[in-house]
């Protein structure tokens, strides 16, 4: 993210979805006709019961329930209208039935006070809903800065994917992914930050920022991973200075060049799955190293290894939110067995099936964020073939035609 100094402040643009979210928060959930009919019916029923009960039991004050209910579903205007209706009904009823001056005044004051409370409660509800809509819009903008929308096409691969945070009302979590087109081909990362909350998001943002820059600058994949290691180390140093705990990041970094070769550096992450020719198998990772942020604990440097990625195959990368999902009996999600059912599906269909099956398997109980990338080679553009003349006579005759007067 870049901050600059401007001679004049630019006008503040509304975040995507902000106006829509605020409008939904202020919109009524019940129509005016339905509201009017319900108020008339409720008033008629309560007044009739009041008349039948006689002077010993006054039921008209129960009408204050109407504006209280409207404040939950309606707007401030609808609640005020319901309050005015109820207050008028109370005044008319007390004028007809009579009573002492104290009884009439106290009944009207009680009704008016209850209606004003309902209007205030409605205003507070709408204000709270509007603030939540604004916060969610800001969270959407933050997510778009951290995690880009999928799919992401490049010259070498097309990355389809899905991302599901652990909390339904949170849009960002500890899982990260990114796809960058660089002069050296396409670089892809998927990772999982230790822990949750804003500190984990901060570490993830540091890794993604370093990846987006280093993916373009670093010619080697190991050099790229070294820059990621430096970013996590700097973030951990800052966290230690501010009293927060140090964190590590498991990550799988891939590089696709223009000649169809694939390199991988695995930093303690789960191995991907290859789906090809009706078979789904784990990709063997023989050079797995320690997670990002823990390089000083290992005497061995990180190295890249080659992977086979034939045309038409799908390479599936994922975080442990998939493999560690559990059912009601505590059994882990059988990913490999499930992938065998969907091995011939296109990436988008595969991800949809996986997402639905995970939700059904865990019965909606999420224990971790879920991030999945399905990579497929980008088809090479078709090159038009121009047939050459069978001999020189055709070219000579064509030249004679164009040169003839």
mmCIF file of C-alpha atoms in Angstrom, residues 3-294:
data_model
loop_
_atom_site.group_PDB
_atom_site.id
_atom_site.type_symbol
_atom_site.label_atom_id
_atom_site.label_comp_id
_atom_site.label_asym_id
_atom_site.label_seq_id
_atom_site.Cartn_x
_atom_site.Cartn_y
_atom_site.Cartn_z
ATOM 1 C CA UNK A 3 0.811 6.708 0.696
ATOM 2 C CA UNK A 4 1.587 9.980 -1.023
ATOM 3 C CA UNK A 5 1.264 13.735 -0.503
ATOM 4 C CA UNK A 6 -1.287 15.476 -2.689
ATOM 5 C CA UNK A 7 -1.618 19.208 -3.258
ATOM 6 C CA UNK A 8 -5.375 18.926 -2.979
ATOM 7 C CA UNK A 9 -7.255 16.213 -1.109
ATOM 8 C CA UNK A 10 -9.091 13.907 -3.470
ATOM 9 C CA UNK A 11 -12.834 13.506 -2.899
ATOM 10 C CA UNK A 12 -13.662 10.554 -0.728
ATOM 11 C CA UNK A 13 -15.136 7.813 -2.872
ATOM 12 C CA UNK A 14 -17.749 5.555 -1.398
ATOM 13 C CA UNK A 15 -16.567 2.041 -0.739
ATOM 14 C CA UNK A 16 -18.092 -0.664 -2.917
ATOM 15 C CA UNK A 17 -21.376 -1.678 -1.366
ATOM 16 C CA UNK A 18 -21.375 1.070 1.277
ATOM 17 C CA UNK A 19 -24.423 2.923 -0.042
ATOM 18 C CA UNK A 20 -26.258 -0.328 -0.701
ATOM 19 C CA UNK A 21 -25.549 -1.646 2.793
ATOM 20 C CA UNK A 22 -26.679 1.568 4.474
ATOM 21 C CA UNK A 23 -29.822 1.695 2.351
ATOM 22 C CA UNK A 24 -30.648 -1.888 3.334
ATOM 23 C CA UNK A 25 -30.128 -1.007 7.007
ATOM 24 C CA UNK A 26 -32.610 1.877 6.749
ATOM 25 C CA UNK A 27 -35.127 0.057 4.561
ATOM 26 C CA UNK A 28 -38.401 -1.071 6.186
ATOM 27 C CA UNK A 29 -39.057 -4.761 6.552
ATOM 28 C CA UNK A 30 -42.810 -4.299 6.465
ATOM 29 C CA UNK A 31 -44.911 -2.384 3.968
ATOM 30 C CA UNK A 32 -47.086 0.595 4.876
ATOM 31 C CA UNK A 33 -50.295 -1.181 3.810
ATOM 32 C CA UNK A 34 -49.535 -4.236 5.916
ATOM 33 C CA UNK A 35 -48.596 -1.982 8.813
ATOM 34 C CA UNK A 36 -51.817 0.025 8.585
ATOM 35 C CA UNK A 37 -53.957 -3.085 8.371
ATOM 36 C CA UNK A 38 -52.182 -4.704 11.313
ATOM 37 C CA UNK A 39 -52.562 -1.604 13.472
ATOM 38 C CA UNK A 40 -56.250 -1.281 12.664
ATOM 39 C CA UNK A 41 -56.895 -4.941 13.419
ATOM 40 C CA UNK A 42 -54.911 -4.885 16.673
ATOM 41 C CA UNK A 43 -56.649 -1.700 17.804
ATOM 42 C CA UNK A 44 -60.095 -3.106 17.051
ATOM 43 C CA UNK A 45 -59.377 -6.315 18.968
ATOM 44 C CA UNK A 46 -57.947 -4.574 22.058
ATOM 45 C CA UNK A 47 -60.698 -1.910 22.164
ATOM 46 C CA UNK A 48 -63.382 -4.597 21.850
ATOM 47 C CA UNK A 49 -61.808 -6.571 24.697
ATOM 48 C CA UNK A 50 -61.548 -3.387 26.751
ATOM 49 C CA UNK A 51 -65.267 -2.688 26.307
ATOM 50 C CA UNK A 52 -66.179 -6.257 27.225
ATOM 51 C CA UNK A 53 -63.929 -6.205 30.305
ATOM 52 C CA UNK A 54 -65.653 -3.129 31.675
ATOM 53 C CA UNK A 55 -64.236 -0.476 33.945
ATOM 54 C CA UNK A 56 -62.578 -2.957 36.297
ATOM 55 C CA UNK A 57 -59.911 -3.902 33.711
ATOM 56 C CA UNK A 58 -58.474 -1.393 31.255
ATOM 57 C CA UNK A 59 -56.830 -3.097 28.252
ATOM 58 C CA UNK A 60 -56.273 -0.089 26.000
ATOM 59 C CA UNK A 61 -52.773 0.576 27.444
ATOM 60 C CA UNK A 62 -51.736 -2.715 25.832
ATOM 61 C CA UNK A 63 -51.730 -0.865 22.511
ATOM 62 C CA UNK A 64 -48.232 0.404 23.347
ATOM 63 C CA UNK A 65 -47.025 -3.029 22.223
ATOM 64 C CA UNK A 66 -47.753 -2.006 18.609
ATOM 65 C CA UNK A 67 -45.085 0.727 18.224
ATOM 66 C CA UNK A 68 -42.627 -1.473 20.124
ATOM 67 C CA UNK A 69 -43.096 -4.226 17.542
ATOM 68 C CA UNK A 70 -42.893 -1.761 14.646
ATOM 69 C CA UNK A 71 -39.568 -0.439 15.991
ATOM 70 C CA UNK A 72 -38.056 -3.878 15.401
ATOM 71 C CA UNK A 73 -39.120 -4.202 11.768
ATOM 72 C CA UNK A 74 -39.950 -0.706 10.522
ATOM 73 C CA UNK A 75 -38.391 2.694 10.063
ATOM 74 C CA UNK A 76 -38.380 5.644 12.432
ATOM 75 C CA UNK A 77 -41.229 7.203 10.433
ATOM 76 C CA UNK A 78 -43.324 4.044 10.625
ATOM 77 C CA UNK A 79 -42.685 3.740 14.358
ATOM 78 C CA UNK A 80 -43.643 7.382 14.905
ATOM 79 C CA UNK A 81 -46.817 6.879 12.853
ATOM 80 C CA UNK A 82 -47.698 3.804 14.895
ATOM 81 C CA UNK A 83 -47.068 5.776 18.082
ATOM 82 C CA UNK A 84 -49.309 8.614 16.927
ATOM 83 C CA UNK A 85 -52.043 6.116 16.053
ATOM 84 C CA UNK A 86 -51.819 4.399 19.416
ATOM 85 C CA UNK A 87 -51.769 7.735 21.300
ATOM 86 C CA UNK A 88 -54.848 8.927 19.384
ATOM 87 C CA UNK A 89 -56.643 5.658 20.070
ATOM 88 C CA UNK A 90 -55.852 5.969 23.766
ATOM 89 C CA UNK A 91 -57.132 9.566 23.901
ATOM 90 C CA UNK A 92 -60.362 8.728 22.087
ATOM 91 C CA UNK A 93 -60.968 5.625 24.172
ATOM 92 C CA UNK A 94 -60.429 7.427 27.464
ATOM 93 C CA UNK A 95 -62.661 10.310 26.339
ATOM 94 C CA UNK A 96 -65.475 7.876 25.526
ATOM 95 C CA UNK A 97 -65.169 5.640 28.564
ATOM 96 C CA UNK A 98 -64.617 8.545 30.944
ATOM 97 C CA UNK A 99 -62.997 8.390 34.351
ATOM 98 C CA UNK A 100 -61.220 10.714 36.703
ATOM 99 C CA UNK A 101 -58.931 13.398 35.360
ATOM 100 C CA UNK A 102 -55.927 11.700 36.923
ATOM 101 C CA UNK A 103 -56.749 8.382 35.251
ATOM 102 C CA UNK A 104 -57.141 10.005 31.836
ATOM 103 C CA UNK A 105 -53.965 12.098 32.097
ATOM 104 C CA UNK A 106 -51.836 9.266 33.481
ATOM 105 C CA UNK A 107 -53.032 6.863 30.780
ATOM 106 C CA UNK A 108 -52.265 9.322 27.982
ATOM 107 C CA UNK A 109 -48.853 10.256 29.439
ATOM 108 C CA UNK A 110 -47.924 6.582 29.853
ATOM 109 C CA UNK A 111 -48.926 5.803 26.270
ATOM 110 C CA UNK A 112 -47.057 8.809 24.890
ATOM 111 C CA UNK A 113 -43.910 7.970 26.878
ATOM 112 C CA UNK A 114 -43.951 4.338 25.719
ATOM 113 C CA UNK A 115 -44.357 5.431 22.088
ATOM 114 C CA UNK A 116 -41.421 7.829 22.383
ATOM 115 C CA UNK A 117 -39.284 5.024 23.788
ATOM 116 C CA UNK A 118 -40.214 2.865 20.796
ATOM 117 C CA UNK A 119 -39.208 5.624 18.372
ATOM 118 C CA UNK A 120 -35.885 6.039 20.177
ATOM 119 C CA UNK A 121 -35.236 2.290 20.138
ATOM 120 C CA UNK A 122 -35.944 2.175 16.393
ATOM 121 C CA UNK A 123 -33.535 5.058 15.764
ATOM 122 C CA UNK A 124 -30.799 3.336 17.764
ATOM 123 C CA UNK A 125 -31.377 0.041 15.921
ATOM 124 C CA UNK A 126 -31.079 1.660 12.500
ATOM 125 C CA UNK A 127 -28.013 3.633 13.575
ATOM 126 C CA UNK A 128 -26.351 0.459 14.817
ATOM 127 C CA UNK A 129 -27.229 -1.423 11.618
ATOM 128 C CA UNK A 130 -25.836 1.434 9.522
ATOM 129 C CA UNK A 131 -22.560 1.412 11.442
ATOM 130 C CA UNK A 132 -22.258 -2.346 10.971
ATOM 131 C CA UNK A 133 -22.896 -1.925 7.224
ATOM 132 C CA UNK A 134 -20.111 0.650 7.042
ATOM 133 C CA UNK A 135 -17.716 -1.590 8.955
ATOM 134 C CA UNK A 136 -18.490 -4.530 6.694
ATOM 135 C CA UNK A 137 -17.891 -2.343 3.646
ATOM 136 C CA UNK A 138 -14.540 -1.316 5.095
ATOM 137 C CA UNK A 139 -13.766 -4.995 5.726
ATOM 138 C CA UNK A 140 -14.587 -5.781 2.094
ATOM 139 C CA UNK A 141 -12.186 -3.049 0.976
ATOM 140 C CA UNK A 142 -9.530 -4.449 3.314
ATOM 141 C CA UNK A 143 -10.052 -7.938 1.972
ATOM 142 C CA UNK A 144 -9.620 -6.729 -1.605
ATOM 143 C CA UNK A 145 -6.288 -5.224 -0.602
ATOM 144 C CA UNK A 146 -5.182 -8.441 1.108
ATOM 145 C CA UNK A 147 -6.797 -11.169 -0.991
ATOM 146 C CA UNK A 148 -7.642 -10.576 -4.635
ATOM 147 C CA UNK A 149 -10.868 -11.932 -6.137
ATOM 148 C CA UNK A 150 -10.594 -15.230 -7.964
ATOM 149 C CA UNK A 151 -10.129 -16.525 -10.641
ATOM 150 C CA UNK A 152 -6.806 -14.913 -11.620
ATOM 151 C CA UNK A 153 -5.581 -15.642 -15.180
ATOM 152 C CA UNK A 154 -1.919 -15.290 -16.214
ATOM 153 C CA UNK A 155 0.098 -16.237 -19.260
ATOM 154 C CA UNK A 156 1.041 -19.615 -17.779
ATOM 155 C CA UNK A 157 -1.860 -20.669 -15.508
ATOM 156 C CA UNK A 158 -5.382 -19.753 -14.471
ATOM 157 C CA UNK A 159 -5.947 -19.854 -10.726
ATOM 158 C CA UNK A 160 -9.465 -20.677 -9.579
ATOM 159 C CA UNK A 161 -10.128 -20.712 -5.875
ATOM 160 C CA UNK A 162 -12.329 -20.307 -2.855
ATOM 161 C CA UNK A 163 -11.808 -18.649 0.508
ATOM 162 C CA UNK A 164 -13.958 -19.097 3.619
ATOM 163 C CA UNK A 165 -13.046 -17.403 6.925
ATOM 164 C CA UNK A 166 -13.643 -19.187 10.207
ATOM 165 C CA UNK A 167 -16.242 -16.603 11.281
ATOM 166 C CA UNK A 168 -19.203 -15.896 9.023
ATOM 167 C CA UNK A 169 -19.201 -12.205 9.972
ATOM 168 C CA UNK A 170 -15.461 -11.802 9.306
ATOM 169 C CA UNK A 171 -14.184 -11.463 5.764
ATOM 170 C CA UNK A 172 -10.466 -11.898 6.369
ATOM 171 C CA UNK A 173 -8.525 -14.422 8.405
ATOM 172 C CA UNK A 174 -5.116 -16.042 8.683
ATOM 173 C CA UNK A 175 -5.018 -17.831 5.314
ATOM 174 C CA UNK A 176 -3.343 -16.052 2.386
ATOM 175 C CA UNK A 177 -2.900 -16.593 -1.330
ATOM 176 C CA UNK A 178 -1.624 -14.605 -4.298
ATOM 177 C CA UNK A 179 -0.845 -15.041 -7.995
ATOM 178 C CA UNK A 180 1.620 -12.683 -9.721
ATOM 179 C CA UNK A 181 2.648 -12.464 -13.362
ATOM 180 C CA UNK A 182 6.374 -11.659 -13.435
ATOM 181 C CA UNK A 183 9.127 -11.422 -16.068
ATOM 182 C CA UNK A 184 10.164 -14.893 -14.947
ATOM 183 C CA UNK A 185 6.741 -16.480 -15.291
ATOM 184 C CA UNK A 186 3.860 -16.896 -12.873
ATOM 185 C CA UNK A 187 4.531 -17.031 -9.138
ATOM 186 C CA UNK A 188 1.879 -18.487 -6.799
ATOM 187 C CA UNK A 189 1.751 -18.630 -3.010
ATOM 188 C CA UNK A 190 -0.694 -20.139 -0.559
ATOM 189 C CA UNK A 191 -0.056 -19.958 3.159
ATOM 190 C CA UNK A 192 -1.448 -20.179 6.658
ATOM 191 C CA UNK A 193 -0.450 -17.728 9.381
ATOM 192 C CA UNK A 194 -0.181 -19.075 12.905
ATOM 193 C CA UNK A 195 -2.984 -17.752 15.085
ATOM 194 C CA UNK A 196 -6.037 -15.614 14.380
ATOM 195 C CA UNK A 197 -7.174 -12.047 14.720
ATOM 196 C CA UNK A 198 -5.638 -8.747 13.667
ATOM 197 C CA UNK A 199 -2.021 -9.730 14.530
ATOM 198 C CA UNK A 200 -2.268 -12.736 12.208
ATOM 199 C CA UNK A 201 -3.758 -10.540 9.496
ATOM 200 C CA UNK A 202 -0.838 -8.148 9.922
ATOM 201 C CA UNK A 203 1.681 -10.943 9.372
ATOM 202 C CA UNK A 204 -0.256 -12.175 6.355
ATOM 203 C CA UNK A 205 -0.339 -8.685 4.874
ATOM 204 C CA UNK A 206 3.441 -8.380 5.368
ATOM 205 C CA UNK A 207 4.022 -11.662 3.537
ATOM 206 C CA UNK A 208 1.719 -10.724 0.671
ATOM 207 C CA UNK A 209 3.312 -7.296 0.282
ATOM 208 C CA UNK A 210 6.772 -8.837 0.146
ATOM 209 C CA UNK A 211 5.594 -11.509 -2.279
ATOM 210 C CA UNK A 212 4.024 -9.036 -4.702
ATOM 211 C CA UNK A 213 7.257 -7.053 -4.883
ATOM 212 C CA UNK A 214 9.796 -9.866 -4.778
ATOM 213 C CA UNK A 215 7.907 -12.009 -7.297
ATOM 214 C CA UNK A 216 8.714 -9.399 -9.953
ATOM 215 C CA UNK A 217 12.249 -8.577 -8.820
ATOM 216 C CA UNK A 218 13.739 -11.940 -7.854
ATOM 217 C CA UNK A 219 14.808 -14.177 -10.762
ATOM 218 C CA UNK A 220 14.972 -17.349 -8.622
ATOM 219 C CA UNK A 221 12.226 -18.905 -6.567
ATOM 220 C CA UNK A 222 14.553 -19.444 -3.581
ATOM 221 C CA UNK A 223 15.497 -15.755 -3.669
ATOM 222 C CA UNK A 224 11.800 -14.915 -3.582
ATOM 223 C CA UNK A 225 11.260 -17.126 -0.529
ATOM 224 C CA UNK A 226 14.260 -15.510 1.197
ATOM 225 C CA UNK A 227 12.550 -12.125 0.827
ATOM 226 C CA UNK A 228 9.414 -13.601 2.405
ATOM 227 C CA UNK A 229 11.497 -14.909 5.293
ATOM 228 C CA UNK A 230 12.942 -11.424 5.824
ATOM 229 C CA UNK A 231 9.437 -9.919 5.836
ATOM 230 C CA UNK A 232 8.208 -12.309 8.540
ATOM 231 C CA UNK A 233 11.357 -11.725 10.587
ATOM 232 C CA UNK A 234 10.840 -7.956 10.445
ATOM 233 C CA UNK A 235 7.181 -8.335 11.385
ATOM 234 C CA UNK A 236 8.107 -10.568 14.322
ATOM 235 C CA UNK A 237 10.683 -8.038 15.507
ATOM 236 C CA UNK A 238 8.017 -5.344 15.428
ATOM 237 C CA UNK A 239 5.574 -7.617 17.262
ATOM 238 C CA UNK A 240 8.140 -8.365 19.973
ATOM 239 C CA UNK A 241 8.762 -4.638 20.447
ATOM 240 C CA UNK A 242 5.031 -3.998 20.880
ATOM 241 C CA UNK A 243 4.473 -6.903 23.273
ATOM 242 C CA UNK A 244 2.828 -9.298 20.803
ATOM 243 C CA UNK A 245 3.879 -12.906 20.197
ATOM 244 C CA UNK A 246 6.056 -13.923 17.268
ATOM 245 C CA UNK A 247 4.364 -15.934 14.545
ATOM 246 C CA UNK A 248 5.332 -18.224 11.694
ATOM 247 C CA UNK A 249 3.746 -18.890 8.325
ATOM 248 C CA UNK A 250 3.490 -22.199 6.515
ATOM 249 C CA UNK A 251 3.628 -21.542 2.782
ATOM 250 C CA UNK A 252 3.886 -23.269 -0.568
ATOM 251 C CA UNK A 253 5.435 -21.164 -3.335
ATOM 252 C CA UNK A 254 5.282 -22.237 -6.984
ATOM 253 C CA UNK A 255 6.888 -20.836 -10.099
ATOM 254 C CA UNK A 256 5.659 -21.499 -13.657
ATOM 255 C CA UNK A 257 7.940 -20.474 -16.533
ATOM 256 C CA UNK A 258 7.103 -20.099 -20.199
ATOM 257 C CA UNK A 259 8.550 -23.505 -21.118
ATOM 258 C CA UNK A 260 6.085 -25.491 -19.033
ATOM 259 C CA UNK A 261 8.439 -26.116 -16.128
ATOM 260 C CA UNK A 262 7.194 -25.866 -12.541
ATOM 261 C CA UNK A 263 9.326 -25.238 -9.468
ATOM 262 C CA UNK A 264 8.192 -25.424 -5.853
ATOM 263 C CA UNK A 265 9.547 -24.337 -2.493
ATOM 264 C CA UNK A 266 7.656 -25.835 0.419
ATOM 265 C CA UNK A 267 7.930 -24.028 3.747
ATOM 266 C CA UNK A 268 6.219 -26.497 6.049
ATOM 267 C CA UNK A 269 2.972 -26.471 4.096
ATOM 268 C CA UNK A 270 0.683 -29.304 3.026
ATOM 269 C CA UNK A 271 1.668 -30.925 -0.285
ATOM 270 C CA UNK A 272 -0.663 -30.177 -3.192
ATOM 271 C CA UNK A 273 -2.775 -32.714 -5.047
ATOM 272 C CA UNK A 274 -2.510 -33.503 -8.743
ATOM 273 C CA UNK A 275 -5.697 -34.432 -10.597
ATOM 274 C CA UNK A 276 -5.005 -35.975 -13.995
ATOM 275 C CA UNK A 277 -6.156 -38.912 -16.119
ATOM 276 C CA UNK A 278 -8.883 -39.872 -13.652
ATOM 277 C CA UNK A 279 -6.512 -40.063 -10.668
ATOM 278 C CA UNK A 280 -5.992 -37.691 -7.723
ATOM 279 C CA UNK A 281 -2.674 -38.177 -5.905
ATOM 280 C CA UNK A 282 -0.580 -36.170 -3.440
ATOM 281 C CA UNK A 283 2.433 -34.524 -5.054
ATOM 282 C CA UNK A 284 5.586 -35.793 -3.286
ATOM 283 C CA UNK A 285 7.554 -32.907 -1.761
ATOM 284 C CA UNK A 286 11.054 -34.163 -0.962
ATOM 285 C CA UNK A 287 12.616 -30.849 0.085
ATOM 286 C CA UNK A 288 10.183 -29.485 2.654
ATOM 287 C CA UNK A 289 11.789 -26.838 4.868
ATOM 288 C CA UNK A 290 10.756 -24.982 8.004
ATOM 289 C CA UNK A 291 7.926 -22.403 7.927
ATOM 290 C CA UNK A 292 8.587 -18.751 7.199
ATOM 291 C CA UNK A 293 9.868 -16.978 10.290
ATOM 292 C CA UNK A 294 11.786 -20.024 11.582
#
